[in-house]
């Protein structure tokens, strides 16, 4: 039996109705009214499949199918929250593919060696508190109850209070932490959120590694003065200095680092920010990513040196601070080869790929073997209303999820 794209499409349309911004993309923050409605809808489907459902203290939904067994589970799923004015597919399609996988296993009356656990991670996008993957961080013991008390949303309400008001047992999060050995493998299907698969005309990406990242804040300070009366040789202009440093970041990532390295300056502040005044201060942020730490290191080394040179040449004071980092994660080689085999058998065009975005699966990688399936995002668009994935690609991705789950969980031969 194969998966039914009609059932997935109809679930998708039903869940995207729970949306705070109809007509302008999809907005469904964790712990909102729309999130509650989407959860209720999906949990009803889970109950219909005979799954036993648990919701933990931060709202991760964990639903088991197949057997009340002590043996470790195969975990599948993703998230259903969105960014503001986001798309229909990010996260949700992975949850619906997981649900369809369970439907097919039920229809086939599959004999399982391992229970299947469908997980819906809460607050993946960080839309409430600015911390991404909050649910999977709590589940894997990376965030404590005290930290949840100090994280605030834009109204000044803590994550702790928000969870409590959502009727969650936030006090119980320590015992919700997943133990090593509890889950045998975790497989997440997700949209690529980039344009590689579409460009390469592939329906499936088998993810090898999830990128690591470092975020830096750079501050350059000079002398603010009149734009007309200060000769060029008597200036200490932090904007001109920033321009040189920023150009060198692109050069380093393109020419000195690795083919997998990316470096971006997407945020810049200038003081006083007037057309006829040499600025006093310029601050900008650098986002550097790579699956190989070496690529990040090469960019950081080069720009630190360049910042020093530019500060000297232009008589500027400068500072570079590391303000955020996450390590790259290699996904399980055994799960990757299972997936490759299944993809090759099905004839679906696939390729190996790295993920430039971080996912809940990256958090799970230190407690279990993790695999990820990507499907193409048309035009590479994501986190916007234009986000779109074709039904044929969703079907190919979901079929691969089903095949992989079968090879991990379904009993090969029944002893007589
Ligand atoms: Zn996502």
CSV table of C-alpha atoms and ligand atoms in Angstrom, one decimal:
chain,number,residue,atom,x,y,z
A,1,UNK,CA,0.0,0.0,0.0
A,2,UNK,CA,1.3,3.5,-0.8
A,3,UNK,CA,0.6,6.8,0.9
A,4,UNK,CA,-2.4,8.9,-0.1
A,5,UNK,CA,-1.5,12.4,-1.3
A,6,UNK,CA,-5.2,13.2,-1.2
A,7,UNK,CA,-5.4,12.6,2.6
A,8,UNK,CA,-2.2,14.7,3.2
A,9,UNK,CA,-3.5,17.5,1.0
A,10,UNK,CA,-6.9,17.5,2.8
A,11,UNK,CA,-5.3,17.5,6.2
A,12,UNK,CA,-3.0,20.4,5.1
A,13,UNK,CA,-6.0,22.5,3.9
A,14,UNK,CA,-7.8,21.7,7.2
A,15,UNK,CA,-4.9,22.7,9.4
A,16,UNK,CA,-4.0,25.9,7.5
A,17,UNK,CA,-7.4,27.2,8.2
A,18,UNK,CA,-6.2,27.8,11.8
A,19,UNK,CA,-4.4,31.0,10.8
A,20,UNK,CA,-4.2,34.4,12.4
A,21,UNK,CA,-3.5,36.2,9.1
A,22,UNK,CA,-5.7,34.7,6.3
A,23,UNK,CA,-4.8,36.1,2.9
A,24,UNK,CA,-1.3,37.1,4.1
A,25,UNK,CA,0.5,33.9,4.7
A,26,UNK,CA,0.2,31.6,7.6
A,27,UNK,CA,0.6,32.8,11.2
A,28,UNK,CA,0.3,30.2,13.9
A,29,UNK,CA,2.4,30.8,16.9
A,30,UNK,CA,2.8,28.1,19.6
A,31,UNK,CA,0.4,28.7,22.5
A,32,UNK,CA,-2.0,30.8,20.5
A,33,UNK,CA,-5.7,30.1,19.9
A,34,UNK,CA,-4.9,28.9,16.3
A,35,UNK,CA,-2.2,26.5,17.7
A,36,UNK,CA,-4.8,25.1,20.1
A,37,UNK,CA,-7.2,24.5,17.2
A,38,UNK,CA,-4.5,22.9,15.1
A,39,UNK,CA,-3.5,20.7,18.0
A,40,UNK,CA,-7.0,19.6,18.7
A,41,UNK,CA,-7.6,18.7,15.0
A,42,UNK,CA,-4.4,16.6,14.8
A,43,UNK,CA,-4.9,15.0,18.2
A,44,UNK,CA,-8.4,13.9,17.1
A,45,UNK,CA,-6.8,12.2,14.1
A,46,UNK,CA,-4.2,10.6,16.3
A,47,UNK,CA,-6.9,9.2,18.6
A,48,UNK,CA,-8.8,7.9,15.7
A,49,UNK,CA,-5.7,5.8,14.8
A,50,UNK,CA,-5.6,4.4,18.3
A,51,UNK,CA,-2.5,6.3,19.4
A,52,UNK,CA,-1.9,7.1,23.0
A,53,UNK,CA,-1.1,10.8,23.4
A,54,UNK,CA,1.0,12.7,25.9
A,55,UNK,CA,1.7,16.4,26.0
A,56,UNK,CA,4.7,17.5,28.0
A,57,UNK,CA,5.3,20.6,30.0
A,58,UNK,CA,6.2,22.9,27.1
A,59,UNK,CA,3.6,21.5,24.7
A,60,UNK,CA,5.5,18.9,22.8
A,61,UNK,CA,2.9,16.4,21.6
A,62,UNK,CA,4.2,12.8,21.8
A,63,UNK,CA,1.8,10.1,20.4
A,64,UNK,CA,2.6,6.4,20.3
A,65,UNK,CA,1.3,3.9,17.8
A,66,UNK,CA,1.6,0.2,17.5
A,67,UNK,CA,2.5,-1.3,20.8
A,68,UNK,CA,2.7,-0.6,24.4
A,69,UNK,CA,6.2,-2.0,24.4
A,70,UNK,CA,9.3,-1.1,26.4
A,71,UNK,CA,11.4,-1.4,23.2
A,72,UNK,CA,12.8,1.9,21.9
A,73,UNK,CA,10.5,3.9,19.6
A,74,UNK,CA,11.1,5.1,16.0
A,75,UNK,CA,10.2,8.8,16.3
A,76,UNK,CA,8.8,10.8,13.3
A,77,UNK,CA,7.4,14.3,13.1
A,78,UNK,CA,8.2,18.0,13.0
A,79,UNK,CA,6.5,21.2,14.2
A,80,UNK,CA,3.3,23.0,13.4
A,81,UNK,CA,4.1,26.6,14.6
A,82,UNK,CA,5.1,29.2,12.1
A,83,UNK,CA,6.8,32.6,11.8
A,84,UNK,CA,4.7,35.7,11.3
A,85,UNK,CA,3.2,35.6,7.8
A,86,UNK,CA,5.0,32.3,7.0
A,87,UNK,CA,4.1,29.5,4.7
A,88,UNK,CA,1.8,26.5,4.7
A,89,UNK,CA,4.4,23.8,4.5
A,90,UNK,CA,7.3,24.5,6.9
A,91,UNK,CA,7.0,22.0,9.7
A,92,UNK,CA,3.3,21.1,9.1
A,93,UNK,CA,4.0,18.9,6.1
A,94,UNK,CA,6.5,16.8,8.1
A,95,UNK,CA,3.8,16.2,10.8
A,96,UNK,CA,1.2,15.3,8.2
A,97,UNK,CA,3.6,13.0,6.4
A,98,UNK,CA,4.3,11.2,9.7
A,99,UNK,CA,0.6,10.9,10.4
A,100,UNK,CA,0.0,9.4,6.9
A,101,UNK,CA,2.9,7.0,7.5
A,102,UNK,CA,1.0,5.7,10.6
A,103,UNK,CA,-2.3,5.5,8.7
A,104,UNK,CA,-0.7,3.2,6.1
A,105,UNK,CA,1.0,1.0,8.8
A,106,UNK,CA,-2.4,0.7,10.4
A,107,UNK,CA,-4.1,-0.2,7.1
A,108,UNK,CA,-1.5,-2.8,6.4
A,109,UNK,CA,-1.8,-4.2,9.9
A,110,UNK,CA,2.0,-4.1,10.0
A,111,UNK,CA,3.6,-6.2,12.7
A,112,UNK,CA,6.1,-3.9,14.5
A,113,UNK,CA,9.2,-4.6,16.4
A,114,UNK,CA,9.3,-1.0,17.7
A,115,UNK,CA,6.5,1.4,18.6
A,116,UNK,CA,6.2,4.5,16.3
A,117,UNK,CA,6.1,7.8,18.1
A,118,UNK,CA,4.8,10.8,16.3
A,119,UNK,CA,6.2,14.0,17.8
A,120,UNK,CA,5.0,17.6,17.3
A,121,UNK,CA,7.7,19.9,18.7
A,122,UNK,CA,6.4,23.1,20.3
A,123,UNK,CA,7.8,26.6,19.5
A,124,UNK,CA,10.3,25.6,16.9
A,125,UNK,CA,10.4,29.0,15.1
A,126,UNK,CA,11.1,31.0,18.3
A,127,UNK,CA,8.2,33.4,17.4
A,128,UNK,CA,7.2,34.0,21.0
A,129,UNK,CA,10.5,34.2,22.9
A,130,UNK,CA,13.2,34.6,20.2
A,131,UNK,CA,14.6,31.2,21.1
A,132,UNK,CA,14.3,28.7,18.3
A,133,UNK,CA,13.6,25.0,18.9
A,134,UNK,CA,12.4,25.7,22.4
A,135,UNK,CA,10.4,22.4,22.6
A,136,UNK,CA,13.2,20.1,21.4
A,137,UNK,CA,15.7,22.0,23.6
A,138,UNK,CA,13.6,21.3,26.7
A,139,UNK,CA,12.9,17.7,25.6
A,140,UNK,CA,16.7,17.1,25.4
A,141,UNK,CA,17.5,18.8,28.6
A,142,UNK,CA,19.1,21.9,27.1
A,143,UNK,CA,16.8,24.5,28.7
A,144,UNK,CA,15.9,24.6,32.4
A,145,UNK,CA,12.8,25.7,34.2
A,146,UNK,CA,14.8,28.8,35.5
A,147,UNK,CA,15.7,29.7,31.9
A,148,UNK,CA,12.1,29.4,30.9
A,149,UNK,CA,11.2,31.8,33.7
A,150,UNK,CA,13.6,34.4,32.4
A,151,UNK,CA,12.6,34.1,28.7
A,152,UNK,CA,10.0,36.8,27.9
A,153,UNK,CA,7.7,37.4,25.0
A,154,UNK,CA,7.0,40.9,23.6
A,155,UNK,CA,4.4,41.5,26.3
A,156,UNK,CA,6.9,40.7,29.0
A,157,UNK,CA,5.3,37.4,29.9
A,158,UNK,CA,7.7,34.5,30.6
A,159,UNK,CA,7.8,31.2,28.7
A,160,UNK,CA,7.0,29.6,32.1
A,161,UNK,CA,3.8,31.7,32.5
A,162,UNK,CA,2.8,31.2,28.9
A,163,UNK,CA,3.0,27.4,29.2
A,164,UNK,CA,1.1,27.5,32.5
A,165,UNK,CA,-1.6,29.6,31.0
A,166,UNK,CA,-1.8,27.1,28.1
A,167,UNK,CA,-2.7,24.5,30.7
A,168,UNK,CA,0.7,22.7,30.5
A,169,UNK,CA,2.4,21.0,33.4
A,170,UNK,CA,5.5,23.2,33.2
A,171,UNK,CA,6.7,22.1,36.6
A,172,UNK,CA,7.1,18.5,35.2
A,173,UNK,CA,9.6,19.3,32.4
A,174,UNK,CA,12.5,17.7,34.2
A,175,UNK,CA,10.9,14.3,34.1
A,176,UNK,CA,9.8,14.9,30.5
A,177,UNK,CA,13.5,15.0,29.4
A,178,UNK,CA,14.1,12.2,26.9
A,179,UNK,CA,16.5,9.5,28.0
A,180,UNK,CA,19.2,7.9,25.8
A,181,UNK,CA,17.8,4.6,24.5
A,182,UNK,CA,14.2,5.7,24.7
A,183,UNK,CA,14.2,6.4,20.9
A,184,UNK,CA,16.0,4.2,18.4
A,185,UNK,CA,15.9,6.7,15.5
A,186,UNK,CA,14.3,10.0,14.7
A,187,UNK,CA,13.3,10.8,11.1
A,188,UNK,CA,12.0,14.3,10.2
A,189,UNK,CA,10.6,15.2,6.8
A,190,UNK,CA,10.9,19.0,6.1
A,191,UNK,CA,10.9,21.4,3.2
A,192,UNK,CA,14.3,22.4,2.0
A,193,UNK,CA,13.8,26.2,2.4
A,194,UNK,CA,16.4,26.7,-0.3
A,195,UNK,CA,16.6,26.2,-4.1
A,196,UNK,CA,19.2,23.4,-4.4
A,197,UNK,CA,16.8,20.5,-5.0
A,198,UNK,CA,14.7,22.4,-7.5
A,199,UNK,CA,17.7,23.6,-9.4
A,200,UNK,CA,19.1,20.0,-9.5
A,201,UNK,CA,15.6,18.7,-10.5
A,202,UNK,CA,15.5,16.3,-7.5
A,203,UNK,CA,12.4,15.3,-5.6
A,204,UNK,CA,14.2,14.3,-2.4
A,205,UNK,CA,17.2,15.5,-0.5
A,206,UNK,CA,18.8,13.1,2.0
A,207,UNK,CA,20.4,15.3,4.6
A,208,UNK,CA,23.9,14.5,5.6
A,209,UNK,CA,24.6,17.3,8.0
A,210,UNK,CA,23.0,20.3,9.6
A,211,UNK,CA,25.0,23.4,9.5
A,212,UNK,CA,26.8,24.9,12.5
A,213,UNK,CA,26.7,28.7,12.9
A,214,UNK,CA,28.4,31.6,14.7
A,215,UNK,CA,26.9,35.1,15.0
A,216,UNK,CA,29.1,38.1,15.7
A,217,UNK,CA,28.5,41.7,16.5
A,218,UNK,CA,31.0,44.1,15.1
A,219,UNK,CA,31.3,47.7,16.4
A,220,UNK,CA,33.4,50.4,14.7
A,221,UNK,CA,33.7,53.9,16.3
A,222,UNK,CA,35.2,57.0,14.7
A,223,UNK,CA,34.7,60.8,14.8
A,224,UNK,CA,31.3,62.2,14.0
A,225,UNK,CA,31.6,65.5,12.0
A,226,UNK,CA,30.3,67.7,9.2
A,227,UNK,CA,30.1,65.9,5.9
A,228,UNK,CA,31.0,69.1,4.0
A,229,UNK,CA,33.7,70.8,6.1
A,230,UNK,CA,35.8,67.7,7.1
A,231,UNK,CA,38.5,67.0,4.4
A,232,UNK,CA,38.9,63.4,3.4
A,233,UNK,CA,42.3,63.0,4.9
A,234,UNK,CA,41.1,64.3,8.3
A,235,UNK,CA,38.3,61.7,8.8
A,236,UNK,CA,37.8,58.7,11.0
A,237,UNK,CA,34.7,57.3,9.3
A,238,UNK,CA,33.4,54.1,10.7
A,239,UNK,CA,31.0,53.6,7.7
A,240,UNK,CA,33.8,53.6,5.2
A,241,UNK,CA,35.6,51.1,7.5
A,242,UNK,CA,32.6,48.9,7.9
A,243,UNK,CA,32.2,48.8,4.1
A,244,UNK,CA,35.8,47.5,3.7
A,245,UNK,CA,35.3,44.9,6.4
A,246,UNK,CA,31.9,43.8,5.0
A,247,UNK,CA,33.4,43.4,1.5
A,248,UNK,CA,36.2,41.3,3.0
A,249,UNK,CA,33.6,38.9,4.6
A,250,UNK,CA,32.2,38.1,1.2
A,251,UNK,CA,35.7,37.6,-0.2
A,252,UNK,CA,36.6,35.3,2.7
A,253,UNK,CA,33.5,33.1,2.4
A,254,UNK,CA,33.8,32.9,-1.4
A,255,UNK,CA,37.5,32.5,-1.9
A,256,UNK,CA,39.2,31.5,1.3
A,257,UNK,CA,36.7,29.2,3.1
A,258,UNK,CA,35.0,26.0,1.9
A,259,UNK,CA,32.4,25.5,-0.8
A,260,UNK,CA,29.9,24.9,2.0
A,261,UNK,CA,30.6,28.1,3.9
A,262,UNK,CA,28.1,31.0,3.9
A,263,UNK,CA,28.6,34.4,5.5
A,264,UNK,CA,26.0,37.2,5.6
A,265,UNK,CA,25.7,40.7,7.0
A,266,UNK,CA,22.0,41.3,7.2
A,267,UNK,CA,21.7,43.9,10.0
A,268,UNK,CA,23.5,47.2,10.4
A,269,UNK,CA,23.0,50.2,12.6
A,270,UNK,CA,24.5,53.6,12.0
A,271,UNK,CA,24.6,56.5,14.6
A,272,UNK,CA,23.5,59.2,14.1
A,273,UNK,CA,22.3,58.0,10.7
A,274,UNK,CA,22.1,61.4,8.9
A,275,UNK,CA,22.8,62.0,5.2
A,276,UNK,CA,25.1,65.0,5.9
A,277,UNK,CA,27.0,63.7,9.0
A,278,UNK,CA,30.1,61.4,9.2
A,279,UNK,CA,28.8,58.7,11.5
A,280,UNK,CA,30.0,58.3,15.1
A,281,UNK,CA,29.4,54.6,15.3
A,282,UNK,CA,28.5,51.6,13.0
A,283,UNK,CA,27.4,48.2,14.3
A,284,UNK,CA,26.7,45.2,12.2
A,285,UNK,CA,26.0,41.5,12.6
A,286,UNK,CA,27.7,38.6,10.8
A,287,UNK,CA,26.1,35.2,10.4
A,288,UNK,CA,28.6,32.6,9.4
A,289,UNK,CA,27.6,29.0,8.7
A,290,UNK,CA,29.1,25.7,7.7
A,291,UNK,CA,28.8,22.0,8.3
A,292,UNK,CA,32.6,22.0,8.7
A,293,UNK,CA,33.9,24.0,11.6
A,294,UNK,CA,37.0,24.7,9.5
A,295,UNK,CA,35.0,26.8,7.0
A,296,UNK,CA,33.7,29.1,9.8
A,297,UNK,CA,37.2,29.3,11.4
A,298,UNK,CA,38.7,30.5,8.1
A,299,UNK,CA,36.2,33.4,7.7
A,300,UNK,CA,36.5,34.4,11.4
A,301,UNK,CA,40.3,34.4,11.3
A,302,UNK,CA,40.4,36.5,8.1
A,303,UNK,CA,37.9,39.1,9.2
A,304,UNK,CA,39.4,39.5,12.6
A,305,UNK,CA,42.7,40.3,11.0
A,306,UNK,CA,41.0,42.6,8.4
A,307,UNK,CA,39.1,44.4,11.1
A,308,UNK,CA,42.4,45.1,12.9
A,309,UNK,CA,44.1,46.4,9.7
A,310,UNK,CA,41.1,48.6,8.7
A,311,UNK,CA,40.9,50.1,12.3
A,312,UNK,CA,44.5,51.1,12.1
A,313,UNK,CA,44.4,52.5,8.6
A,314,UNK,CA,41.2,54.5,9.3
A,315,UNK,CA,41.9,55.5,12.9
A,316,UNK,CA,38.9,53.7,14.3
A,317,UNK,CA,38.1,51.8,17.5
A,318,UNK,CA,36.8,48.4,16.8
A,319,UNK,CA,35.3,45.4,18.6
A,320,UNK,CA,34.1,41.9,17.5
A,321,UNK,CA,31.9,39.9,19.9
A,322,UNK,CA,30.6,36.3,19.5
A,323,UNK,CA,26.9,36.6,20.4
A,324,UNK,CA,25.6,33.2,19.4
A,325,UNK,CA,26.7,29.8,18.2
A,326,UNK,CA,25.6,26.3,17.5
A,327,UNK,CA,27.6,23.3,16.4
A,328,UNK,CA,27.1,21.4,13.2
A,329,UNK,CA,25.5,18.0,13.4
A,330,UNK,CA,26.3,15.0,11.3
A,331,UNK,CA,23.3,12.8,10.8
A,332,UNK,CA,23.3,9.0,11.2
A,333,UNK,CA,25.3,7.3,8.5
A,334,UNK,CA,23.2,4.1,8.9
A,335,UNK,CA,19.9,6.0,8.6
A,336,UNK,CA,21.3,7.8,5.6
A,337,UNK,CA,22.2,4.6,3.8
A,338,UNK,CA,18.8,3.0,4.6
A,339,UNK,CA,17.2,6.1,3.0
A,340,UNK,CA,19.5,6.0,0.0
A,341,UNK,CA,18.6,2.4,-0.6
A,342,UNK,CA,14.9,3.1,-0.3
A,343,UNK,CA,15.1,6.1,-2.6
A,344,UNK,CA,17.1,4.2,-5.2
A,345,UNK,CA,14.5,1.3,-5.1
A,346,UNK,CA,11.6,3.7,-5.5
A,347,UNK,CA,13.2,5.4,-8.5
A,348,UNK,CA,12.6,8.9,-7.1
A,349,UNK,CA,15.3,11.4,-8.1
A,350,UNK,CA,17.3,12.2,-5.0
A,351,UNK,CA,20.6,13.7,-3.9
A,352,UNK,CA,22.6,14.1,-0.7
A,353,UNK,CA,22.3,17.6,0.7
A,354,UNK,CA,23.3,19.6,3.7
A,355,UNK,CA,20.9,21.7,5.7
A,356,UNK,CA,21.7,25.4,6.0
A,357,UNK,CA,18.9,25.9,8.5
A,358,UNK,CA,18.8,24.3,12.0
A,359,UNK,CA,16.0,21.9,12.9
A,360,UNK,CA,14.6,20.1,15.9
A,361,UNK,CA,16.3,17.0,14.6
A,362,UNK,CA,19.7,18.7,15.3
A,363,UNK,CA,18.7,18.8,19.0
A,364,UNK,CA,17.7,15.2,19.0
A,365,UNK,CA,21.1,14.1,17.5
A,366,UNK,CA,22.8,13.7,20.9
A,367,UNK,CA,20.1,11.3,22.2
A,368,UNK,CA,19.4,9.2,19.1
A,369,UNK,CA,20.3,8.4,15.5
A,370,UNK,CA,18.8,11.1,13.3
A,371,UNK,CA,17.8,11.2,9.6
A,372,UNK,CA,16.1,14.0,7.6
A,373,UNK,CA,14.3,14.0,4.3
A,374,UNK,CA,14.0,17.3,2.4
A,375,UNK,CA,11.5,18.0,-0.3
A,376,UNK,CA,11.9,21.0,-2.7
A,377,UNK,CA,10.7,24.5,-1.9
A,378,UNK,CA,9.7,26.1,-5.2
A,379,UNK,CA,11.8,29.1,-6.0
A,380,UNK,CA,13.7,28.3,-2.7
A,381,UNK,CA,11.1,30.4,-0.9
A,382,UNK,CA,10.2,29.8,2.8
A,383,UNK,CA,9.1,31.8,5.8
A,384,UNK,CA,6.9,33.8,3.4
A,385,UNK,CA,3.4,33.4,2.0
A,386,UNK,CA,4.9,32.2,-1.4
A,387,UNK,CA,6.3,29.1,0.2
A,388,UNK,CA,5.2,26.1,-1.9
A,389,UNK,CA,6.0,22.4,-2.4
A,390,UNK,CA,4.6,20.3,-5.3
A,391,UNK,CA,2.3,17.4,-4.5
A,392,UNK,CA,4.4,15.0,-6.4
A,393,UNK,CA,7.5,15.9,-4.3
A,394,UNK,CA,5.4,15.7,-1.1
A,395,UNK,CA,4.3,12.2,-2.2
A,396,UNK,CA,7.9,11.1,-3.0
A,397,UNK,CA,9.1,12.4,0.3
A,398,UNK,CA,6.4,10.8,2.3
A,399,UNK,CA,6.8,7.5,0.5
A,400,UNK,CA,10.5,7.5,1.5
A,401,UNK,CA,9.5,8.3,5.1
A,402,UNK,CA,7.2,5.3,5.1
A,403,UNK,CA,9.8,3.0,3.5
A,404,UNK,CA,12.5,4.1,6.0
A,405,UNK,CA,10.1,3.6,9.0
A,406,UNK,CA,9.2,0.2,7.7
A,407,UNK,CA,12.8,-0.9,7.4
A,408,UNK,CA,13.5,0.3,10.9
A,409,UNK,CA,10.3,-0.9,12.7
A,410,UNK,CA,8.4,-3.6,10.8
A,411,UNK,CA,9.2,-7.2,11.6
A,412,UNK,CA,10.9,-8.8,8.7
A,413,UNK,CA,9.8,-12.4,9.3
A,414,UNK,CA,7.4,-13.8,11.8
A,415,UNK,CA,8.7,-16.7,13.9
A,416,UNK,CA,6.6,-19.9,13.8
B,1,LIG,ZN1,10.6,24.3,10.1
